[in-house]
N, CA and C atoms as an extended XYZ file, in Angstrom:
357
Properties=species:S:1:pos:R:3:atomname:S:1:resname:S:1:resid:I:1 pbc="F F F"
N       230.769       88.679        3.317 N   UNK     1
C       231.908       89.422        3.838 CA  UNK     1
C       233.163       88.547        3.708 C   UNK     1
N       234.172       89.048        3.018 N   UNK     2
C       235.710       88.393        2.732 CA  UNK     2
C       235.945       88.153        4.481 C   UNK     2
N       237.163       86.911        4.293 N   UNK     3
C       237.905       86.489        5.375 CA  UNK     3
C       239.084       86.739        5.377 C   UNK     3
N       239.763       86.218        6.581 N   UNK     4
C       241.548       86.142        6.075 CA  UNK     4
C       241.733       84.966        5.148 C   UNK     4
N       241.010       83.858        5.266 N   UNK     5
C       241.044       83.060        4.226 CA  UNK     5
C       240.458       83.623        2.607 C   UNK     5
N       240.006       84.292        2.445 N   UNK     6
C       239.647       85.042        1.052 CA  UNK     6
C       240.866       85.772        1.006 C   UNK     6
N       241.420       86.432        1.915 N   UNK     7
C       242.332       87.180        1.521 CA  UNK     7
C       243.348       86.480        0.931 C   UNK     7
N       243.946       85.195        1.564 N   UNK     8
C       245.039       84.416        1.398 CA  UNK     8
C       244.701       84.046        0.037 C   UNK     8
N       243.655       83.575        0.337 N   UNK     9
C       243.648       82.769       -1.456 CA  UNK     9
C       243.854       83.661       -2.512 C   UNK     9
N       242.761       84.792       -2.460 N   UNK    10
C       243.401       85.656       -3.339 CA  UNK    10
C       244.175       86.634       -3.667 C   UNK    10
N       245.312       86.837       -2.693 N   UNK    11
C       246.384       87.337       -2.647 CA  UNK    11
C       247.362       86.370       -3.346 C   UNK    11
N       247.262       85.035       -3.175 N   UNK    12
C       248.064       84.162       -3.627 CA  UNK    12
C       247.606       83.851       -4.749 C   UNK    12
N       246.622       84.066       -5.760 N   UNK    13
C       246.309       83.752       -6.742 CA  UNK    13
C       246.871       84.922       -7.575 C   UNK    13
N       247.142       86.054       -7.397 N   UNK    14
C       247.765       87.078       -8.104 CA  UNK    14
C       249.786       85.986       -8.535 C   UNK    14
N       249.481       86.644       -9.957 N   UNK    15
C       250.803       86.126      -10.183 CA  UNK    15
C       252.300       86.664       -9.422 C   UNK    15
N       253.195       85.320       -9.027 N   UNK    16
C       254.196       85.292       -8.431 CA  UNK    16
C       254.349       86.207       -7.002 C   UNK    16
N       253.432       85.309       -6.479 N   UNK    17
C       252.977       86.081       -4.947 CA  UNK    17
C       253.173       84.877       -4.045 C   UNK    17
N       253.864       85.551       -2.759 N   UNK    18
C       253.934       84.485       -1.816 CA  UNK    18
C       253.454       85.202       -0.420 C   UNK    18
N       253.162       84.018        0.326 N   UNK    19
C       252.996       84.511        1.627 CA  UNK    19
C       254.401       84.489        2.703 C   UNK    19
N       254.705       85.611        3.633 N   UNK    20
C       255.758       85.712        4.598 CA  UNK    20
C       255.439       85.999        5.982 C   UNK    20
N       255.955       85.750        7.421 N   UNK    21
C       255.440       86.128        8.328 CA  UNK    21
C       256.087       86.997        8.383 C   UNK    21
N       256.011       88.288        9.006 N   UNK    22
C       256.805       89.601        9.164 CA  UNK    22
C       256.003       89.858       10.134 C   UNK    22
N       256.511       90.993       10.950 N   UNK    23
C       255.897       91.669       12.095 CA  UNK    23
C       254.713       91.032       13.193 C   UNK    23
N       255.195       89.696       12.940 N   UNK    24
C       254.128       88.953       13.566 CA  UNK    24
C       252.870       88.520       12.881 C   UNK    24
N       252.769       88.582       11.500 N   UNK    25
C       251.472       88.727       10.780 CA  UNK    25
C       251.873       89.008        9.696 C   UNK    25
N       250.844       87.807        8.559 N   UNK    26
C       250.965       87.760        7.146 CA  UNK    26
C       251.329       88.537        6.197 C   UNK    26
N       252.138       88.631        5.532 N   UNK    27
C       252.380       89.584        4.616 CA  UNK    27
C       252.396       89.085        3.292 C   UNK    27
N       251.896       89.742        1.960 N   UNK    28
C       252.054       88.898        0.849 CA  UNK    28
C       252.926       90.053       -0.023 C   UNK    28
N       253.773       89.091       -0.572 N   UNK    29
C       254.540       89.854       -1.621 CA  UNK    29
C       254.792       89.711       -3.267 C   UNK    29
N       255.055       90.290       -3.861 N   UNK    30
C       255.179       90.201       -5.872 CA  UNK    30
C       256.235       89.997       -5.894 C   UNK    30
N       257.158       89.247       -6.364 N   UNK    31
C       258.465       88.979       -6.181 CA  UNK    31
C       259.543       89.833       -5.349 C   UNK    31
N       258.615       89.096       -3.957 N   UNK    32
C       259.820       89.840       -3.117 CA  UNK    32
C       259.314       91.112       -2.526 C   UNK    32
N       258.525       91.988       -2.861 N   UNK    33
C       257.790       93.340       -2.744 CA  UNK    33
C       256.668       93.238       -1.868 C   UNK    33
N       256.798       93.709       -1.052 N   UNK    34
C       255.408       93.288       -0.180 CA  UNK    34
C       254.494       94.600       -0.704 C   UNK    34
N       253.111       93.672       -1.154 N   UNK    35
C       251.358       94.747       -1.653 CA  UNK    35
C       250.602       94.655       -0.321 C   UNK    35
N       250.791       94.027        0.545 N   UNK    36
C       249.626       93.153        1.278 CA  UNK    36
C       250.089       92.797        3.025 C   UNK    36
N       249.534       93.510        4.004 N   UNK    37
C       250.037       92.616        5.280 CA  UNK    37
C       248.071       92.428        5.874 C   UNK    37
N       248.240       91.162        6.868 N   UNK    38
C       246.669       91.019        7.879 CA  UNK    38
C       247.227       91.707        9.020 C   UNK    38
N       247.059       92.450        9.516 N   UNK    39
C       246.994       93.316       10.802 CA  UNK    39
C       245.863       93.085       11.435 C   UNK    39
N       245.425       93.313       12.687 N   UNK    40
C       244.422       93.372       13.788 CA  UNK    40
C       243.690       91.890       13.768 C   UNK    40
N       244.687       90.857       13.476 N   UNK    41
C       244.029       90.078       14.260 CA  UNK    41
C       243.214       89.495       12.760 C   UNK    41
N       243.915       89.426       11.793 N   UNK    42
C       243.347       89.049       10.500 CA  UNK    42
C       242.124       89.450        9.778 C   UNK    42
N       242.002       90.790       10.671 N   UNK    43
C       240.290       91.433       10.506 CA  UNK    43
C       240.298       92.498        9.151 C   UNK    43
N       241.658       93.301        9.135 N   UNK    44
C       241.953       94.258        8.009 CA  UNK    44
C       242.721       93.589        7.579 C   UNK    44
N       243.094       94.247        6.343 N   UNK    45
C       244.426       94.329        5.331 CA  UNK    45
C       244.907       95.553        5.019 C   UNK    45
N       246.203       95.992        4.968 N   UNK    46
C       246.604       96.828        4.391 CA  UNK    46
C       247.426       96.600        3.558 C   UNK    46
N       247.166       97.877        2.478 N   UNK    47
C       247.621       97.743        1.110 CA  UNK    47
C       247.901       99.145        0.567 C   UNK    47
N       249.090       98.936       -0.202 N   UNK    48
C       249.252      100.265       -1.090 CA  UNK    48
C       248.469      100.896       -1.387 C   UNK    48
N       248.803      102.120       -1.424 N   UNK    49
C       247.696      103.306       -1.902 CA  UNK    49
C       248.083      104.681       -1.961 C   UNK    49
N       248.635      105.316       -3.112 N   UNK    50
C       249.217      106.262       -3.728 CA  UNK    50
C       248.250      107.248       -2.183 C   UNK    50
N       248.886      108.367       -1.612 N   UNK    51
C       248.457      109.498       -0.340 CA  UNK    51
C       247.141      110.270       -0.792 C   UNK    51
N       247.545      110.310       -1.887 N   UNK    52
C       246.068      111.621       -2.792 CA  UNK    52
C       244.705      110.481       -2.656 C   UNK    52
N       244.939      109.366       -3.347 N   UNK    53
C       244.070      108.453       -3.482 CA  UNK    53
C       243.162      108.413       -1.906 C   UNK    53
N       244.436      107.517       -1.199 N   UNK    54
C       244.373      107.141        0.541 CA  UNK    54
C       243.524      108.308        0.867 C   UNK    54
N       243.701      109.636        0.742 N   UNK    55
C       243.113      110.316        1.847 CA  UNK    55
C       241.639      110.746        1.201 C   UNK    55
N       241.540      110.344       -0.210 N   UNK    56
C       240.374      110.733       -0.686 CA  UNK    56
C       238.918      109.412        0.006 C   UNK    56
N       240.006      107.934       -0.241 N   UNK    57
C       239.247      107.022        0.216 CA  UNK    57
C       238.444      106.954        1.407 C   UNK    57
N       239.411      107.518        2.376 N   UNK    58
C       239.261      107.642        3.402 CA  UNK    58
C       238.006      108.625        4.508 C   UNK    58
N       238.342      110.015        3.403 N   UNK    59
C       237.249      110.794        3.838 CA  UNK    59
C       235.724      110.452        3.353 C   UNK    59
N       236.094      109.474        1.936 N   UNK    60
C       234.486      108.989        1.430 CA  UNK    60
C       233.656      108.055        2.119 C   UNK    60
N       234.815      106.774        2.655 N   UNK    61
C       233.802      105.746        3.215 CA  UNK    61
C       235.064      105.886        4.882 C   UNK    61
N       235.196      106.306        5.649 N   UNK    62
C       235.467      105.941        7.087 CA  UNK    62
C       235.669      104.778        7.621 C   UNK    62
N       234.119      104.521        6.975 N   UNK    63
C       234.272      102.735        7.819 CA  UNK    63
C       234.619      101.601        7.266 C   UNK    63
N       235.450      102.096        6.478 N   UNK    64
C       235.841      101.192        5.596 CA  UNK    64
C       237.400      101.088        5.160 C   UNK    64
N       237.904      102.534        5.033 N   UNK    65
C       239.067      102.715        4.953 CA  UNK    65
C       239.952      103.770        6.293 C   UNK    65
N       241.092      103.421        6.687 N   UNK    66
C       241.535      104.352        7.374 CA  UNK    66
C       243.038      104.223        7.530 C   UNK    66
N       243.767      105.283        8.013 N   UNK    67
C       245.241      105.241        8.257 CA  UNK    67
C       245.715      105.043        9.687 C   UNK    67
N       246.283      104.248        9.476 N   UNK    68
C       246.774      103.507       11.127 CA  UNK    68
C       248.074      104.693       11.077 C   UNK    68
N       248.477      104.497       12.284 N   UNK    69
C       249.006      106.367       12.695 CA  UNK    69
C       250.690      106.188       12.083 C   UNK    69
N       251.613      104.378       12.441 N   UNK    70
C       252.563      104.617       11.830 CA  UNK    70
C       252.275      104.463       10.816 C   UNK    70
N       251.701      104.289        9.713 N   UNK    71
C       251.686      104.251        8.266 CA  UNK    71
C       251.215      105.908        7.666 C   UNK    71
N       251.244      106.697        8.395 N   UNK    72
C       250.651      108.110        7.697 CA  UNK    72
C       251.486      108.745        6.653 C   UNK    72
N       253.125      108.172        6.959 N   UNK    73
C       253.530      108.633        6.305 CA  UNK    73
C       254.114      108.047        4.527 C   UNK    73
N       253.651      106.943        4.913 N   UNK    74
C       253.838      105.956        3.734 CA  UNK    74
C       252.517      106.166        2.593 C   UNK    74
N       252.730      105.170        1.466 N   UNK    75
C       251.207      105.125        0.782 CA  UNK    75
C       250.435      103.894        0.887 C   UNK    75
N       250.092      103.972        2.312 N   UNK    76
C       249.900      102.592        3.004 CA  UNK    76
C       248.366      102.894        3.031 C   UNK    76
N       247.327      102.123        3.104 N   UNK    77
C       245.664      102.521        3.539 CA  UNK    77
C       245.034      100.949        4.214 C   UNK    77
N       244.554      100.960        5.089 N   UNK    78
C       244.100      100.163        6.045 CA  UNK    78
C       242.738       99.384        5.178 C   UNK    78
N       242.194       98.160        5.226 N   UNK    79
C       240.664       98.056        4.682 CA  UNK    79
C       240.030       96.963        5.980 C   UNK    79
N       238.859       97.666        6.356 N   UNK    80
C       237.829       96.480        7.090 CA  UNK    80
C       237.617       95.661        6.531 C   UNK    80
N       237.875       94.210        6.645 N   UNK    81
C       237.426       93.080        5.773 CA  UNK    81
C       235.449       93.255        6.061 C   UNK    81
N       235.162       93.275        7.227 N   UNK    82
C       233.670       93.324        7.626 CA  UNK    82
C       232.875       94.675        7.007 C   UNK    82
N       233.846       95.377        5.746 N   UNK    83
C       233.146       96.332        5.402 CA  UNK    83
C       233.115       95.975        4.079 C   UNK    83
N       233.777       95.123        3.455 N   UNK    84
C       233.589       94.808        1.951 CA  UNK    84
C       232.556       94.449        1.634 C   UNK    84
N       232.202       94.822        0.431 N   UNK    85
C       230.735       94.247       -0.133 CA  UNK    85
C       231.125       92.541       -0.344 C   UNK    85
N       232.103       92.445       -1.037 N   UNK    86
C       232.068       91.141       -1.440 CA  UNK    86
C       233.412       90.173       -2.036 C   UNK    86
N       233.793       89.236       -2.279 N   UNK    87
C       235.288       88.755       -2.466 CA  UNK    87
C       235.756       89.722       -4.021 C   UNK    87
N       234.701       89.878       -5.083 N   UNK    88
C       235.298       91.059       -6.360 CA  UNK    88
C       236.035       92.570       -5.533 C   UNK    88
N       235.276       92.956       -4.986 N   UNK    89
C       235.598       94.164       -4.286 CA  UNK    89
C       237.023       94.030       -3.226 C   UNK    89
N       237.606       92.831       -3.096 N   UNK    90
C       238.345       92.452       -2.413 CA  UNK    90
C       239.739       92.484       -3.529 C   UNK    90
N       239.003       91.568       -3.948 N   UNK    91
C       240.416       91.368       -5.357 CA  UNK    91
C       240.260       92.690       -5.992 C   UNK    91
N       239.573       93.220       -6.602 N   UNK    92
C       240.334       94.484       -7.003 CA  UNK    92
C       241.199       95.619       -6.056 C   UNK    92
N       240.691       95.448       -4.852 N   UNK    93
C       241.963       95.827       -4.058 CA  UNK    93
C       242.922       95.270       -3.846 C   UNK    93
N       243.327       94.697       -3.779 N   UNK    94
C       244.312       93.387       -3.576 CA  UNK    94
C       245.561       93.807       -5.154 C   UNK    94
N       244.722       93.426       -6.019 N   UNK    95
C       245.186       93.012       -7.532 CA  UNK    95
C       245.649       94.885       -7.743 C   UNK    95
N       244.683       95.787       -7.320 N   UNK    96
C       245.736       97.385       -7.628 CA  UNK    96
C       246.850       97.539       -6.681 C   UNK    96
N       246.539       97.079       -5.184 N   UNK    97
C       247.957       97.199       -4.548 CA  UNK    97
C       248.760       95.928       -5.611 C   UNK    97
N       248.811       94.858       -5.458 N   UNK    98
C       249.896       94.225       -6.417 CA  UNK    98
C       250.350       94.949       -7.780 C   UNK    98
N       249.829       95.535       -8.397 N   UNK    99
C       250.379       96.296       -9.759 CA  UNK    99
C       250.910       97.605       -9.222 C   UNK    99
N       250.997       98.148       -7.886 N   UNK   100
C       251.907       98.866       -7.337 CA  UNK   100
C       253.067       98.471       -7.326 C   UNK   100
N       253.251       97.076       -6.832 N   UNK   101
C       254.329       96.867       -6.304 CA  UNK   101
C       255.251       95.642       -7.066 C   UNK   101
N       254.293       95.279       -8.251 N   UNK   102
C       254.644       94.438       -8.743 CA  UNK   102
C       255.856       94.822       -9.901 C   UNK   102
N       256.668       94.190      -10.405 N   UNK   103
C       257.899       94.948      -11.784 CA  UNK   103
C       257.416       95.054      -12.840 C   UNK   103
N       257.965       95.709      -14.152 N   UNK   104
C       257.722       95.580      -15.116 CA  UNK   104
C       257.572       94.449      -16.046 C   UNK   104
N       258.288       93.286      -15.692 N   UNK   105
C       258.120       92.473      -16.578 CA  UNK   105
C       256.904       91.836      -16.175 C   UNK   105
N       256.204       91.948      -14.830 N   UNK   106
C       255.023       91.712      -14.867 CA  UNK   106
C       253.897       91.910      -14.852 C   UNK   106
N       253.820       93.432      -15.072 N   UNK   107
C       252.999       94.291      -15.229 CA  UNK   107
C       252.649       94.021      -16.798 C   UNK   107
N       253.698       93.730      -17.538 N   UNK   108
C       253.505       93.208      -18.942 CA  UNK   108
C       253.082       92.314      -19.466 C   UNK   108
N       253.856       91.304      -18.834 N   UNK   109
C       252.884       89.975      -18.743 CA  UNK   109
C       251.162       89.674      -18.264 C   UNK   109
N       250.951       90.684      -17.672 N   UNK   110
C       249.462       90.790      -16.975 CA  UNK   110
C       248.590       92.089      -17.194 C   UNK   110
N       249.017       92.845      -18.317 N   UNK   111
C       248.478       93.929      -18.077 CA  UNK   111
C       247.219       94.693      -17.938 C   UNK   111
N       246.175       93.493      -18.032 N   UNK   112
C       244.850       93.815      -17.836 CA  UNK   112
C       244.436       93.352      -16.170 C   UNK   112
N       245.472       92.760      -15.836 N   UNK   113
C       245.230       91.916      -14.381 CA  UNK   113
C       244.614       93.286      -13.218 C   UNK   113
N       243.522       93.303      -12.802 N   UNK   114
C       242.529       94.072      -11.733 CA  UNK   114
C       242.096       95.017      -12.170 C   UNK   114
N       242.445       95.599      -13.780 N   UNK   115
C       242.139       96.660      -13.880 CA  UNK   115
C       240.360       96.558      -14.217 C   UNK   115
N       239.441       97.703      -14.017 N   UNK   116
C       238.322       97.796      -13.839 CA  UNK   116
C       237.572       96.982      -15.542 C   UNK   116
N       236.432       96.525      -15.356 N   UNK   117
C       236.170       95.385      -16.366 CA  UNK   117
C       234.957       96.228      -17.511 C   UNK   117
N       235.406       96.670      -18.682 N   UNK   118
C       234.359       97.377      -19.456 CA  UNK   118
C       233.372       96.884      -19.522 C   UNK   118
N       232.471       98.147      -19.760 N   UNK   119
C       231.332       97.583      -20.024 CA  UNK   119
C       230.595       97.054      -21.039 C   UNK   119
């Protein structure tokens, strides 16, 4: 099961990402753009997530994903760290919220960065 320390590291291993305190609690950003905050006590993360996606996630696994009540209206989606299978399953969440929020010139520079790995 990922930590807040898994999270940090690999939030910060995504290119040109830093960590900020905001709202009382970690936030990581792509130049400047925040993909990433630790909420509850470093137990979740929330991260971008297009509404169609979010609410599909949400109704599939429950315990795993959910919408905290001020974020309903954003494309914000909550994740249990104690529900991840494992630190891959982590970074590819992590690494699709960052290519949300990340710019073009680095979406270019990286453009295979989280996307799903052929077979």
């Amino acid at each position: 099961m990922p930590d807040a320390d898994d999270v940090r590291r690999t939030a910060l291993s995504l290119p040109d990402t830093t960590e900020k305190i905001a709202w009382s609690m970690p936030t990581f950003r792509v130049a400047g753009k925040m993909f990433a905050t630790m909420p509850e006590e470093e137990t979740s993360i929330a991260v971008r997530c297009p509404k169609e996606e979010r609410d599909e996630l949400v109704l599939a696994e429950p315990g795993k994903f959910w919408i905290a009540d001020h974020e309903a209206g954003f494309a914000w989606v909550r994740v249990r760290l104690a529900a991840l299978e494992d630190g891959d399953e982590l970074r590819d969440i992590l690494a699709d919220s960052w290519r949300q929020a990340a710019p073009p010139r680095l979406l270019e520079a990286y453009p295979d960065l989280g996307l799903p790995k052929a077979d």
